[in-house]
PDB file of C-alpha atoms in Angstrom:
ATOM      1  CA  UNK A   1      -0.177  -0.064  -0.282  1.00 53.00           C
ATOM      2  CA  UNK A   2       2.797   2.350   0.623  1.00 57.00           C
ATOM      3  CA  UNK A   3       4.805   1.498  -2.582  1.00 64.00           C
ATOM      4  CA  UNK A   4       1.360   2.754  -4.567  1.00 53.00           C
ATOM      5  CA  UNK A   5       1.186   5.825  -2.528  1.00 57.00           C
ATOM      6  CA  UNK A   6       4.739   6.726  -3.291  1.00 60.00           C
ATOM      7  CA  UNK A   7       4.484   6.041  -7.221  1.00 50.00           C
ATOM      8  CA  UNK A   8       1.055   8.111  -6.817  1.00 54.00           C
ATOM      9  CA  UNK A   9       2.643  10.723  -5.153  1.00 50.00           C
ATOM     10  CA  UNK A  10       5.723  10.366  -8.236  1.00 57.00           C
ATOM     11  CA  UNK A  11       3.256  10.397 -10.697  1.00 55.00           C
ATOM     12  CA  UNK A  12       1.503  13.209  -9.727  1.00 54.00           C
ATOM     13  CA  UNK A  13       4.743  15.440  -9.289  1.00 48.00           C
ATOM     14  CA  UNK A  14       5.830  13.992 -13.054  1.00 55.00           C
ATOM     15  CA  UNK A  15       2.795  15.243 -14.146  1.00 57.00           C
ATOM     16  CA  UNK A  16       2.946  18.634 -12.726  1.00 51.00           C
ATOM     17  CA  UNK A  17       6.522  19.129 -14.126  1.00 54.00           C
ATOM     18  CA  UNK A  18       5.525  18.002 -17.607  1.00 56.00           C
ATOM     19  CA  UNK A  19       1.993  20.841 -17.345  1.00 55.00           C
ATOM     20  CA  UNK A  20       4.913  23.531 -16.522  1.00 50.00           C
ATOM     21  CA  UNK A  21       7.518  22.569 -18.727  1.00 50.00           C
ATOM     22  CA  UNK A  22       4.516  22.990 -21.236  1.00 48.00           C
ATOM     23  CA  UNK A  23       3.653  26.260 -20.201  1.00 44.00           C
ATOM     24  CA  UNK A  24       7.182  27.297 -20.169  1.00 43.00           C
ATOM     25  CA  UNK A  25       6.859  26.374 -23.556  1.00 41.00           C
ATOM     26  CA  UNK A  26       4.321  28.141 -24.399  1.00 40.00           C
ATOM     27  CA  UNK A  27       5.594  31.084 -22.722  1.00 39.00           C
ATOM     28  CA  UNK A  28       8.422  31.190 -24.410  1.00 38.00           C
ATOM     29  CA  UNK A  29       6.714  31.181 -27.588  1.00 36.00           C
ATOM     30  CA  UNK A  30       4.771  34.282 -27.054  1.00 46.00           C
ATOM     31  CA  UNK A  31       7.561  36.088 -25.960  1.00 52.00           C
ATOM     32  CA  UNK A  32       9.070  35.444 -29.201  1.00 79.00           C
ATOM     33  CA  UNK A  33       6.647  36.061 -31.328  1.00 90.00           C
ATOM     34  CA  UNK A  34       7.364  40.068 -32.146  1.00 95.00           C
ATOM     35  CA  UNK A  35       5.572  43.072 -31.440  1.00 96.00           C
ATOM     36  CA  UNK A  36       5.141  45.218 -34.178  1.00 98.00           C
ATOM     37  CA  UNK A  37       3.323  48.596 -33.000  1.00 96.00           C
ATOM     38  CA  UNK A  38       1.549  50.860 -35.304  1.00 97.00           C
ATOM     39  CA  UNK A  39      -0.256  53.857 -35.254  1.00 95.00           C
ATOM     40  CA  UNK A  40      -2.987  53.995 -37.907  1.00 95.00           C
ATOM     41  CA  UNK A  41      -5.613  51.816 -39.594  1.00 97.00           C
ATOM     42  CA  UNK A  42      -4.153  52.139 -42.940  1.00 98.00           C
ATOM     43  CA  UNK A  43      -1.033  50.639 -41.320  1.00 98.00           C
ATOM     44  CA  UNK A  44      -2.858  47.807 -39.575  1.00 98.00           C
ATOM     45  CA  UNK A  45      -4.528  46.580 -42.590  1.00 99.00           C
ATOM     46  CA  UNK A  46      -1.419  46.037 -44.622  1.00 99.00           C
ATOM     47  CA  UNK A  47       0.611  44.935 -41.571  1.00 99.00           C
ATOM     48  CA  UNK A  48      -2.219  42.578 -40.477  1.00 98.00           C
ATOM     49  CA  UNK A  49      -2.736  41.241 -44.227  1.00 99.00           C
ATOM     50  CA  UNK A  50       1.130  40.426 -44.932  1.00 99.00           C
ATOM     51  CA  UNK A  51       2.564  39.373 -41.444  1.00 98.00           C
ATOM     52  CA  UNK A  52      -0.753  37.507 -40.621  1.00 97.00           C
ATOM     53  CA  UNK A  53      -0.196  35.608 -37.348  1.00 97.00           C
ATOM     54  CA  UNK A  54       3.661  35.735 -37.253  1.00 98.00           C
ATOM     55  CA  UNK A  55       3.524  38.635 -34.877  1.00 98.00           C
ATOM     56  CA  UNK A  56       1.856  40.421 -32.179  1.00 97.00           C
ATOM     57  CA  UNK A  57       0.360  43.532 -33.578  1.00 97.00           C
ATOM     58  CA  UNK A  58      -0.268  46.829 -30.952  1.00 95.00           C
ATOM     59  CA  UNK A  59      -2.293  48.817 -32.394  1.00 94.00           C
ATOM     60  CA  UNK A  60      -1.521  52.278 -30.921  1.00 94.00           C
ATOM     61  CA  UNK A  61      -4.749  54.000 -31.682  1.00 92.00           C
ATOM     62  CA  UNK A  62      -8.056  51.670 -30.384  1.00 92.00           C
ATOM     63  CA  UNK A  63     -10.782  50.953 -32.448  1.00 94.00           C
ATOM     64  CA  UNK A  64     -13.384  53.641 -31.865  1.00 92.00           C
ATOM     65  CA  UNK A  65     -11.239  56.015 -30.481  1.00 89.00           C
ATOM     66  CA  UNK A  66     -11.127  59.876 -32.748  1.00 82.00           C
ATOM     67  CA  UNK A  67      -7.544  60.271 -33.838  1.00 78.00           C
ATOM     68  CA  UNK A  68      -7.486  63.871 -33.324  1.00 71.00           C
ATOM     69  CA  UNK A  69      -8.643  63.441 -29.229  1.00 75.00           C
ATOM     70  CA  UNK A  70      -6.116  60.310 -28.716  1.00 83.00           C
ATOM     71  CA  UNK A  71      -3.535  60.084 -25.624  1.00 85.00           C
ATOM     72  CA  UNK A  72      -1.224  57.554 -24.796  1.00 88.00           C
ATOM     73  CA  UNK A  73      -1.807  55.323 -21.871  1.00 89.00           C
ATOM     74  CA  UNK A  74       1.093  53.926 -19.509  1.00 90.00           C
ATOM     75  CA  UNK A  75      -0.294  50.222 -20.784  1.00 91.00           C
ATOM     76  CA  UNK A  76      -0.232  51.471 -24.779  1.00 90.00           C
ATOM     77  CA  UNK A  77       3.408  53.203 -24.036  1.00 90.00           C
ATOM     78  CA  UNK A  78       5.379  49.826 -22.305  1.00 90.00           C
ATOM     79  CA  UNK A  79       3.785  47.956 -25.694  1.00 91.00           C
ATOM     80  CA  UNK A  80       4.762  50.335 -28.071  1.00 92.00           C
ATOM     81  CA  UNK A  81       8.494  50.621 -25.854  1.00 89.00           C
ATOM     82  CA  UNK A  82       8.917  46.547 -26.102  1.00 91.00           C
ATOM     83  CA  UNK A  83       8.052  46.613 -29.753  1.00 94.00           C
ATOM     84  CA  UNK A  84      10.551  45.471 -32.666  1.00 96.00           C
ATOM     85  CA  UNK A  85       9.069  47.582 -34.813  1.00 97.00           C
ATOM     86  CA  UNK A  86       6.919  50.639 -34.707  1.00 97.00           C
ATOM     87  CA  UNK A  87       5.398  52.331 -37.633  1.00 98.00           C
ATOM     88  CA  UNK A  88       3.775  55.280 -37.642  1.00 96.00           C
ATOM     89  CA  UNK A  89       2.116  57.992 -40.577  1.00 95.00           C
ATOM     90  CA  UNK A  90       4.308  60.780 -39.473  1.00 94.00           C
ATOM     91  CA  UNK A  91       3.201  64.246 -41.180  1.00 91.00           C
ATOM     92  CA  UNK A  92       2.721  66.186 -38.245  1.00 87.00           C
ATOM     93  CA  UNK A  93      -0.420  63.662 -37.471  1.00 86.00           C
ATOM     94  CA  UNK A  94       0.915  61.916 -33.842  1.00 88.00           C
ATOM     95  CA  UNK A  95       2.095  64.948 -31.952  1.00 85.00           C
ATOM     96  CA  UNK A  96       2.587  62.434 -28.766  1.00 84.00           C
ATOM     97  CA  UNK A  97       5.440  60.060 -30.615  1.00 84.00           C
ATOM     98  CA  UNK A  98       7.680  62.604 -28.934  1.00 82.00           C
ATOM     99  CA  UNK A  99       6.521  61.128 -25.153  1.00 82.00           C
ATOM    100  CA  UNK A 100       8.277  57.915 -25.995  1.00 84.00           C
ATOM    101  CA  UNK A 101      11.341  56.501 -25.121  1.00 80.00           C
ATOM    102  CA  UNK A 102      12.240  54.333 -27.736  1.00 83.00           C
ATOM    103  CA  UNK A 103      14.866  51.719 -27.928  1.00 83.00           C
ATOM    104  CA  UNK A 104      14.671  51.502 -31.514  1.00 90.00           C
ATOM    105  CA  UNK A 105      14.715  53.579 -34.095  1.00 92.00           C
ATOM    106  CA  UNK A 106      10.596  54.329 -35.159  1.00 95.00           C
ATOM    107  CA  UNK A 107       9.484  54.441 -38.342  1.00 97.00           C
ATOM    108  CA  UNK A 108       8.010  57.077 -40.040  1.00 97.00           C
ATOM    109  CA  UNK A 109       6.410  56.288 -43.070  1.00 98.00           C
ATOM    110  CA  UNK A 110       5.770  59.654 -44.660  1.00 97.00           C
ATOM    111  CA  UNK A 111       9.084  59.715 -45.598  1.00 97.00           C
ATOM    112  CA  UNK A 112       8.782  56.632 -47.466  1.00 97.00           C
ATOM    113  CA  UNK A 113       5.554  58.234 -49.870  1.00 98.00           C
ATOM    114  CA  UNK A 114       4.221  60.879 -51.675  1.00 96.00           C
ATOM    115  CA  UNK A 115       2.712  63.934 -49.942  1.00 96.00           C
ATOM    116  CA  UNK A 116       0.651  66.088 -51.117  1.00 91.00           C
ATOM    117  CA  UNK A 117       1.211  69.850 -50.614  1.00 87.00           C
ATOM    118  CA  UNK A 118      -2.083  71.920 -49.534  1.00 77.00           C
ATOM    119  CA  UNK A 119      -2.594  75.478 -51.474  1.00 63.00           C
ATOM    120  CA  UNK A 120      -3.583  77.902 -49.678  1.00 47.00           C
ATOM    121  CA  UNK A 121      -7.059  78.350 -50.166  1.00 48.00           C
ATOM    122  CA  UNK A 122      -7.206  74.200 -48.957  1.00 50.00           C
ATOM    123  CA  UNK A 123      -6.473  74.909 -45.213  1.00 41.00           C
ATOM    124  CA  UNK A 124      -6.617  78.693 -44.411  1.00 34.00           C
ATOM    125  CA  UNK A 125      -5.337  80.785 -42.168  1.00 32.00           C
ATOM    126  CA  UNK A 126      -8.857  81.168 -40.716  1.00 34.00           C
ATOM    127  CA  UNK A 127      -8.865  77.066 -40.223  1.00 36.00           C
ATOM    128  CA  UNK A 128      -5.323  76.961 -39.001  1.00 33.00           C
ATOM    129  CA  UNK A 129      -4.531  74.073 -37.076  1.00 36.00           C
ATOM    130  CA  UNK A 130      -1.530  74.377 -35.444  1.00 36.00           C
ATOM    131  CA  UNK A 131      -3.005  73.094 -32.032  1.00 37.00           C
ATOM    132  CA  UNK A 132      -1.042  69.545 -30.443  1.00 36.00           C
ATOM    133  CA  UNK A 133      -3.403  67.507 -31.967  1.00 38.00           C
ATOM    134  CA  UNK A 134      -3.989  68.586 -35.711  1.00 41.00           C
ATOM    135  CA  UNK A 135      -0.313  70.091 -36.498  1.00 42.00           C
ATOM    136  CA  UNK A 136      -0.345  69.125 -40.198  1.00 44.00           C
ATOM    137  CA  UNK A 137       1.683  71.830 -41.615  1.00 50.00           C
ATOM    138  CA  UNK A 138       1.196  72.585 -45.571  1.00 80.00           C
ATOM    139  CA  UNK A 139       1.268  68.571 -46.109  1.00 88.00           C
ATOM    140  CA  UNK A 140      -1.961  66.578 -46.587  1.00 92.00           C
ATOM    141  CA  UNK A 141      -1.447  64.004 -44.313  1.00 93.00           C
ATOM    142  CA  UNK A 142      -4.306  61.531 -45.375  1.00 95.00           C
ATOM    143  CA  UNK A 143      -1.467  59.727 -47.858  1.00 97.00           C
ATOM    144  CA  UNK A 144      -2.932  56.271 -47.362  1.00 98.00           C
ATOM    145  CA  UNK A 145      -6.036  57.043 -49.607  1.00 98.00           C
ATOM    146  CA  UNK A 146      -3.810  57.417 -52.140  1.00 98.00           C
ATOM    147  CA  UNK A 147      -3.645  53.388 -53.715  1.00 99.00           C
ATOM    148  CA  UNK A 148       0.165  54.419 -54.879  1.00 98.00           C
ATOM    149  CA  UNK A 149       1.361  55.225 -51.946  1.00 99.00           C
ATOM    150  CA  UNK A 150      -0.343  52.469 -50.115  1.00 99.00           C
ATOM    151  CA  UNK A 151       1.885  49.838 -52.642  1.00 99.00           C
ATOM    152  CA  UNK A 152       4.670  52.200 -51.346  1.00 99.00           C
ATOM    153  CA  UNK A 153       3.771  51.556 -48.098  1.00 99.00           C
ATOM    154  CA  UNK A 154       3.247  47.842 -48.132  1.00 99.00           C
ATOM    155  CA  UNK A 155       6.810  47.437 -49.620  1.00 99.00           C
ATOM    156  CA  UNK A 156       8.509  49.474 -46.843  1.00 99.00           C
ATOM    157  CA  UNK A 157       6.230  47.424 -44.521  1.00 99.00           C
ATOM    158  CA  UNK A 158       7.743  43.753 -45.872  1.00 99.00           C
ATOM    159  CA  UNK A 159      11.219  44.879 -45.848  1.00 98.00           C
ATOM    160  CA  UNK A 160      11.115  45.576 -42.021  1.00 98.00           C
ATOM    161  CA  UNK A 161       9.183  42.660 -40.999  1.00 99.00           C
ATOM    162  CA  UNK A 162      11.807  40.628 -43.031  1.00 98.00           C
ATOM    163  CA  UNK A 163      14.472  41.913 -40.736  1.00 98.00           C
ATOM    164  CA  UNK A 164      12.685  41.450 -37.520  1.00 97.00           C
ATOM    165  CA  UNK A 165      11.193  37.685 -38.967  1.00 97.00           C
ATOM    166  CA  UNK A 166      13.370  36.559 -41.874  1.00 98.00           C
ATOM    167  CA  UNK A 167      12.616  33.104 -41.456  1.00 97.00           C
ATOM    168  CA  UNK A 168       8.975  34.471 -43.014  1.00 98.00           C
ATOM    169  CA  UNK A 169      10.667  36.284 -45.546  1.00 98.00           C
ATOM    170  CA  UNK A 170       8.730  33.849 -48.822  1.00 98.00           C
ATOM    171  CA  UNK A 171       5.369  34.074 -46.936  1.00 99.00           C
ATOM    172  CA  UNK A 172       6.081  38.147 -46.228  1.00 99.00           C
ATOM    173  CA  UNK A 173       6.775  38.710 -49.794  1.00 99.00           C
ATOM    174  CA  UNK A 174       3.837  36.401 -51.453  1.00 99.00           C
ATOM    175  CA  UNK A 175       1.382  38.167 -49.047  1.00 99.00           C
ATOM    176  CA  UNK A 176       2.727  41.543 -50.226  1.00 99.00           C
ATOM    177  CA  UNK A 177       2.416  40.767 -53.665  1.00 99.00           C
ATOM    178  CA  UNK A 178      -1.241  39.277 -53.142  1.00 99.00           C
ATOM    179  CA  UNK A 179      -2.264  42.892 -50.898  1.00 99.00           C
ATOM    180  CA  UNK A 180      -0.720  44.882 -54.492  1.00 99.00           C
ATOM    181  CA  UNK A 181      -2.513  43.219 -56.387  1.00 99.00           C
ATOM    182  CA  UNK A 182      -5.980  44.135 -54.571  1.00 99.00           C
ATOM    183  CA  UNK A 183      -4.499  47.963 -54.643  1.00 99.00           C
ATOM    184  CA  UNK A 184      -4.341  48.083 -58.546  1.00 99.00           C
ATOM    185  CA  UNK A 185      -7.879  46.491 -58.533  1.00 99.00           C
ATOM    186  CA  UNK A 186      -9.217  49.362 -56.135  1.00 99.00           C
ATOM    187  CA  UNK A 187      -7.159  52.239 -58.490  1.00 99.00           C
ATOM    188  CA  UNK A 188      -8.777  50.542 -61.777  1.00 99.00           C
ATOM    189  CA  UNK A 189     -12.297  50.325 -60.235  1.00 99.00           C
ATOM    190  CA  UNK A 190     -12.155  54.209 -58.612  1.00 99.00           C
ATOM    191  CA  UNK A 191     -10.350  55.215 -62.002  1.00 98.00           C
ATOM    192  CA  UNK A 192     -13.458  53.888 -64.052  1.00 98.00           C
ATOM    193  CA  UNK A 193     -16.001  54.501 -61.823  1.00 98.00           C
ATOM    194  CA  UNK A 194     -15.609  57.907 -61.019  1.00 98.00           C
ATOM    195  CA  UNK A 195     -14.486  58.821 -64.780  1.00 97.00           C
ATOM    196  CA  UNK A 196     -18.257  60.136 -65.750  1.00 96.00           C
ATOM    197  CA  UNK A 197     -19.648  61.898 -63.281  1.00 97.00           C
ATOM    198  CA  UNK A 198     -22.603  64.565 -63.746  1.00 96.00           C
ATOM    199  CA  UNK A 199     -21.745  66.298 -60.653  1.00 96.00           C
ATOM    200  CA  UNK A 200     -17.685  66.750 -60.261  1.00 95.00           C
ATOM    201  CA  UNK A 201     -17.734  67.994 -56.698  1.00 94.00           C
ATOM    202  CA  UNK A 202     -17.941  66.825 -53.158  1.00 96.00           C
ATOM    203  CA  UNK A 203     -19.061  68.538 -49.787  1.00 95.00           C
ATOM    204  CA  UNK A 204     -17.769  67.149 -46.601  1.00 92.00           C
ATOM    205  CA  UNK A 205     -17.044  68.925 -43.312  1.00 88.00           C
ATOM    206  CA  UNK A 206     -13.281  68.295 -43.760  1.00 82.00           C
ATOM    207  CA  UNK A 207     -10.890  68.095 -46.426  1.00 86.00           C
ATOM    208  CA  UNK A 208      -9.981  64.311 -45.888  1.00 91.00           C
ATOM    209  CA  UNK A 209     -10.008  62.960 -49.176  1.00 95.00           C
ATOM    210  CA  UNK A 210      -7.979  65.030 -51.044  1.00 95.00           C
ATOM    211  CA  UNK A 211      -5.558  62.323 -52.354  1.00 97.00           C
ATOM    212  CA  UNK A 212      -8.681  60.975 -54.405  1.00 98.00           C
ATOM    213  CA  UNK A 213     -10.003  64.251 -55.188  1.00 96.00           C
ATOM    214  CA  UNK A 214      -6.493  64.906 -57.199  1.00 96.00           C
ATOM    215  CA  UNK A 215      -5.919  61.539 -58.813  1.00 97.00           C
ATOM    216  CA  UNK A 216      -9.798  61.068 -60.087  1.00 98.00           C
ATOM    217  CA  UNK A 217     -10.666  64.757 -60.912  1.00 96.00           C
ATOM    218  CA  UNK A 218     -13.109  66.221 -58.559  1.00 96.00           C
ATOM    219  CA  UNK A 219     -13.223  69.098 -56.264  1.00 94.00           C
ATOM    220  CA  UNK A 220     -13.701  69.001 -52.692  1.00 93.00           C
ATOM    221  CA  UNK A 221     -15.624  72.124 -50.877  1.00 92.00           C
ATOM    222  CA  UNK A 222     -14.955  71.276 -47.127  1.00 88.00           C
ATOM    223  CA  UNK A 223     -16.277  73.238 -44.034  1.00 87.00           C
ATOM    224  CA  UNK A 224     -13.158  73.180 -42.095  1.00 75.00           C
ATOM    225  CA  UNK A 225     -10.589  72.806 -44.010  1.00 61.00           C
ATOM    226  CA  UNK A 226      -7.924  69.879 -42.987  1.00 59.00           C
ATOM    227  CA  UNK A 227      -9.443  70.348 -39.678  1.00 60.00           C
ATOM    228  CA  UNK A 228     -12.125  68.725 -38.631  1.00 59.00           C
ATOM    229  CA  UNK A 229     -12.073  70.606 -35.036  1.00 59.00           C
ATOM    230  CA  UNK A 230     -11.922  74.164 -36.732  1.00 63.00           C
ATOM    231  CA  UNK A 231     -15.192  75.780 -36.276  1.00 71.00           C
ATOM    232  CA  UNK A 232     -17.517  76.376 -39.469  1.00 75.00           C
ATOM    233  CA  UNK A 233     -17.922  80.432 -39.607  1.00 81.00           C
ATOM    234  CA  UNK A 234     -21.218  81.801 -41.379  1.00 88.00           C
ATOM    235  CA  UNK A 235     -19.240  82.726 -44.508  1.00 88.00           C
ATOM    236  CA  UNK A 236     -18.232  78.691 -44.581  1.00 88.00           C
ATOM    237  CA  UNK A 237     -22.037  77.802 -44.407  1.00 91.00           C
ATOM    238  CA  UNK A 238     -22.724  80.464 -47.127  1.00 91.00           C
ATOM    239  CA  UNK A 239     -20.255  78.693 -49.533  1.00 92.00           C
ATOM    240  CA  UNK A 240     -21.554  75.728 -49.224  1.00 93.00           C
ATOM    241  CA  UNK A 241     -25.334  75.773 -49.262  1.00 94.00           C
ATOM    242  CA  UNK A 242     -24.375  78.029 -52.842  1.00 93.00           C
ATOM    243  CA  UNK A 243     -21.954  75.141 -53.561  1.00 93.00           C
ATOM    244  CA  UNK A 244     -25.412  72.818 -53.439  1.00 94.00           C
ATOM    245  CA  UNK A 245     -27.660  75.259 -55.334  1.00 92.00           C
ATOM    246  CA  UNK A 246     -25.736  75.606 -58.011  1.00 92.00           C
ATOM    247  CA  UNK A 247     -24.775  72.488 -58.558  1.00 91.00           C
ATOM    248  CA  UNK A 248     -27.276  70.460 -57.976  1.00 93.00           C
ATOM    249  CA  UNK A 249     -25.624  67.905 -55.155  1.00 95.00           C
ATOM    250  CA  UNK A 250     -28.256  65.756 -53.783  1.00 93.00           C
ATOM    251  CA  UNK A 251     -25.740  64.283 -50.674  1.00 95.00           C
ATOM    252  CA  UNK A 252     -22.864  65.915 -48.701  1.00 95.00           C
ATOM    253  CA  UNK A 253     -20.817  64.050 -46.430  1.00 95.00           C
ATOM    254  CA  UNK A 254     -19.445  63.841 -42.781  1.00 91.00           C
ATOM    255  CA  UNK A 255     -16.996  61.362 -40.833  1.00 89.00           C
ATOM    256  CA  UNK A 256     -17.090  59.201 -37.774  1.00 84.00           C
ATOM    257  CA  UNK A 257     -15.613  60.955 -34.845  1.00 83.00           C
ATOM    258  CA  UNK A 258     -16.693  64.658 -35.528  1.00 81.00           C
ATOM    259  CA  UNK A 259     -19.823  66.677 -34.671  1.00 81.00           C
ATOM    260  CA  UNK A 260     -22.446  66.322 -37.844  1.00 85.00           C
ATOM    261  CA  UNK A 261     -24.434  69.187 -36.135  1.00 88.00           C
ATOM    262  CA  UNK A 262     -23.606  72.178 -38.819  1.00 90.00           C
ATOM    263  CA  UNK A 263     -24.006  69.331 -41.811  1.00 91.00           C
ATOM    264  CA  UNK A 264     -26.816  67.908 -40.575  1.00 92.00           C
ATOM    265  CA  UNK A 265     -28.235  71.341 -40.307  1.00 92.00           C
ATOM    266  CA  UNK A 266     -26.964  72.564 -43.920  1.00 93.00           C
ATOM    267  CA  UNK A 267     -28.790  68.922 -45.184  1.00 94.00           C
ATOM    268  CA  UNK A 268     -32.199  70.073 -43.645  1.00 93.00           C
ATOM    269  CA  UNK A 269     -31.736  73.412 -45.040  1.00 91.00           C
ATOM    270  CA  UNK A 270     -31.048  72.167 -48.667  1.00 93.00           C
ATOM    271  CA  UNK A 271     -33.278  69.348 -48.437  1.00 94.00           C
ATOM    272  CA  UNK A 272     -30.173  66.937 -49.232  1.00 95.00           C
ATOM    273  CA  UNK A 273     -29.232  64.133 -47.988  1.00 95.00           C
ATOM    274  CA  UNK A 274     -26.247  63.166 -45.552  1.00 95.00           C
ATOM    275  CA  UNK A 275     -23.782  59.993 -45.582  1.00 95.00           C
ATOM    276  CA  UNK A 276     -20.457  59.431 -43.897  1.00 95.00           C
ATOM    277  CA  UNK A 277     -17.246  58.701 -45.810  1.00 95.00           C
ATOM    278  CA  UNK A 278     -14.736  56.727 -44.115  1.00 95.00           C
ATOM    279  CA  UNK A 279     -10.836  58.470 -44.312  1.00 94.00           C
ATOM    280  CA  UNK A 280      -9.353  55.435 -42.487  1.00 95.00           C
ATOM    281  CA  UNK A 281      -7.354  57.291 -39.576  1.00 92.00           C
ATOM    282  CA  UNK A 282      -8.838  54.717 -37.887  1.00 94.00           C
ATOM    283  CA  UNK A 283     -12.361  52.726 -37.675  1.00 96.00           C
ATOM    284  CA  UNK A 284     -15.275  52.425 -35.456  1.00 95.00           C
ATOM    285  CA  UNK A 285     -15.855  49.859 -32.791  1.00 94.00           C
ATOM    286  CA  UNK A 286     -18.486  48.503 -34.890  1.00 95.00           C
ATOM    287  CA  UNK A 287     -16.474  48.877 -38.147  1.00 96.00           C
ATOM    288  CA  UNK A 288     -13.958  46.546 -36.092  1.00 96.00           C
ATOM    289  CA  UNK A 289     -16.936  44.066 -35.184  1.00 96.00           C
ATOM    290  CA  UNK A 290     -17.604  43.704 -38.438  1.00 97.00           C
ATOM    291  CA  UNK A 291     -14.098  43.087 -39.222  1.00 96.00           C
ATOM    292  CA  UNK A 292     -13.836  45.729 -42.041  1.00 98.00           C
ATOM    293  CA  UNK A 293     -10.637  45.948 -43.855  1.00 98.00           C
ATOM    294  CA  UNK A 294      -9.083  48.823 -45.975  1.00 99.00           C
ATOM    295  CA  UNK A 295     -10.506  47.410 -49.202  1.00 99.00           C
ATOM    296  CA  UNK A 296     -14.012  46.846 -47.815  1.00 99.00           C
ATOM    297  CA  UNK A 297     -14.148  50.688 -46.817  1.00 98.00           C
ATOM    298  CA  UNK A 298     -12.759  52.042 -49.906  1.00 99.00           C
ATOM    299  CA  UNK A 299     -15.410  50.094 -52.024  1.00 99.00           C
ATOM    300  CA  UNK A 300     -17.892  51.482 -49.632  1.00 98.00           C
ATOM    301  CA  UNK A 301     -16.393  55.016 -50.078  1.00 98.00           C
ATOM    302  CA  UNK A 302     -16.446  54.291 -53.826  1.00 99.00           C
ATOM    303  CA  UNK A 303     -20.098  53.256 -53.747  1.00 98.00           C
ATOM    304  CA  UNK A 304     -21.272  56.804 -51.529  1.00 98.00           C
ATOM    305  CA  UNK A 305     -19.077  59.010 -54.099  1.00 98.00           C
ATOM    306  CA  UNK A 306     -20.968  57.249 -56.825  1.00 98.00           C
ATOM    307  CA  UNK A 307     -24.073  58.126 -56.162  1.00 97.00           C
ATOM    308  CA  UNK A 308     -23.410  61.836 -54.741  1.00 96.00           C
ATOM    309  CA  UNK A 309     -21.851  62.957 -57.898  1.00 97.00           C
ATOM    310  CA  UNK A 310     -24.429  60.733 -60.047  1.00 96.00           C
ATOM    311  CA  UNK A 311     -21.916  58.695 -62.171  1.00 97.00           C
ATOM    312  CA  UNK A 312     -22.334  56.208 -64.759  1.00 89.00           C
TER     313      UNK A 312
END
């Protein structure tokens, strides 16, 4: 009987040791998985599609949070500081980046793309946005709405992923090619879809789609220039109302995360519809639940633009 007890204790200890070893192995695997921190949805989407499950992606800007009012938390800062790769949009979009102590050099993606300069009338003195959340300067930071820029971003991210996880090089390059093919299809769809439109202008609260307008040749009339936080003046509202009257526009746009009160008032006064355009600085919590992607959201944007501009 005593021998049986000894054997039972031995087996129990052995079982616990095996469990501990298995747990340690799992922990090591998790620790060995590189952390990649990204600051905007477009960077997240590219990284997710190219890296798959080979890295842990730290989404610095949580889904459902307004990019223009975002504040870092200690938890997010700790993850960023422990990342093997940190990529941010740049072009003045993330002033909080200066608050982080990096053990590695973060990658400013804006230095790898073609940035669109702003004409004076696009940002003007009345809409200066030199506050801490929106220090864009004279460059349009929404460069991810240019499909050629997105291709360049995919190339850069692939190269950086290979540096931190060279064992996945073949997979990364294959996924990059697939992603770039998707971007080329989107470009073709936008070019054909917006090539023949009855109305050549779009009204929205914030000039966030300048790259699309420049590439596909339509005009933007925005209430607040480049800054979504700027208050609309009486002259701004008068200008928009006049354009609605002159062009026959039937749909005007606003974005998620912004106060739509003025746009709703204009729509009511002009008897036009309102709709949401997604500039992809971030996505809403609901879009995240629906597993929205850059591709799906850009297709939705195209459908809404075609309807608003009466394209054939």
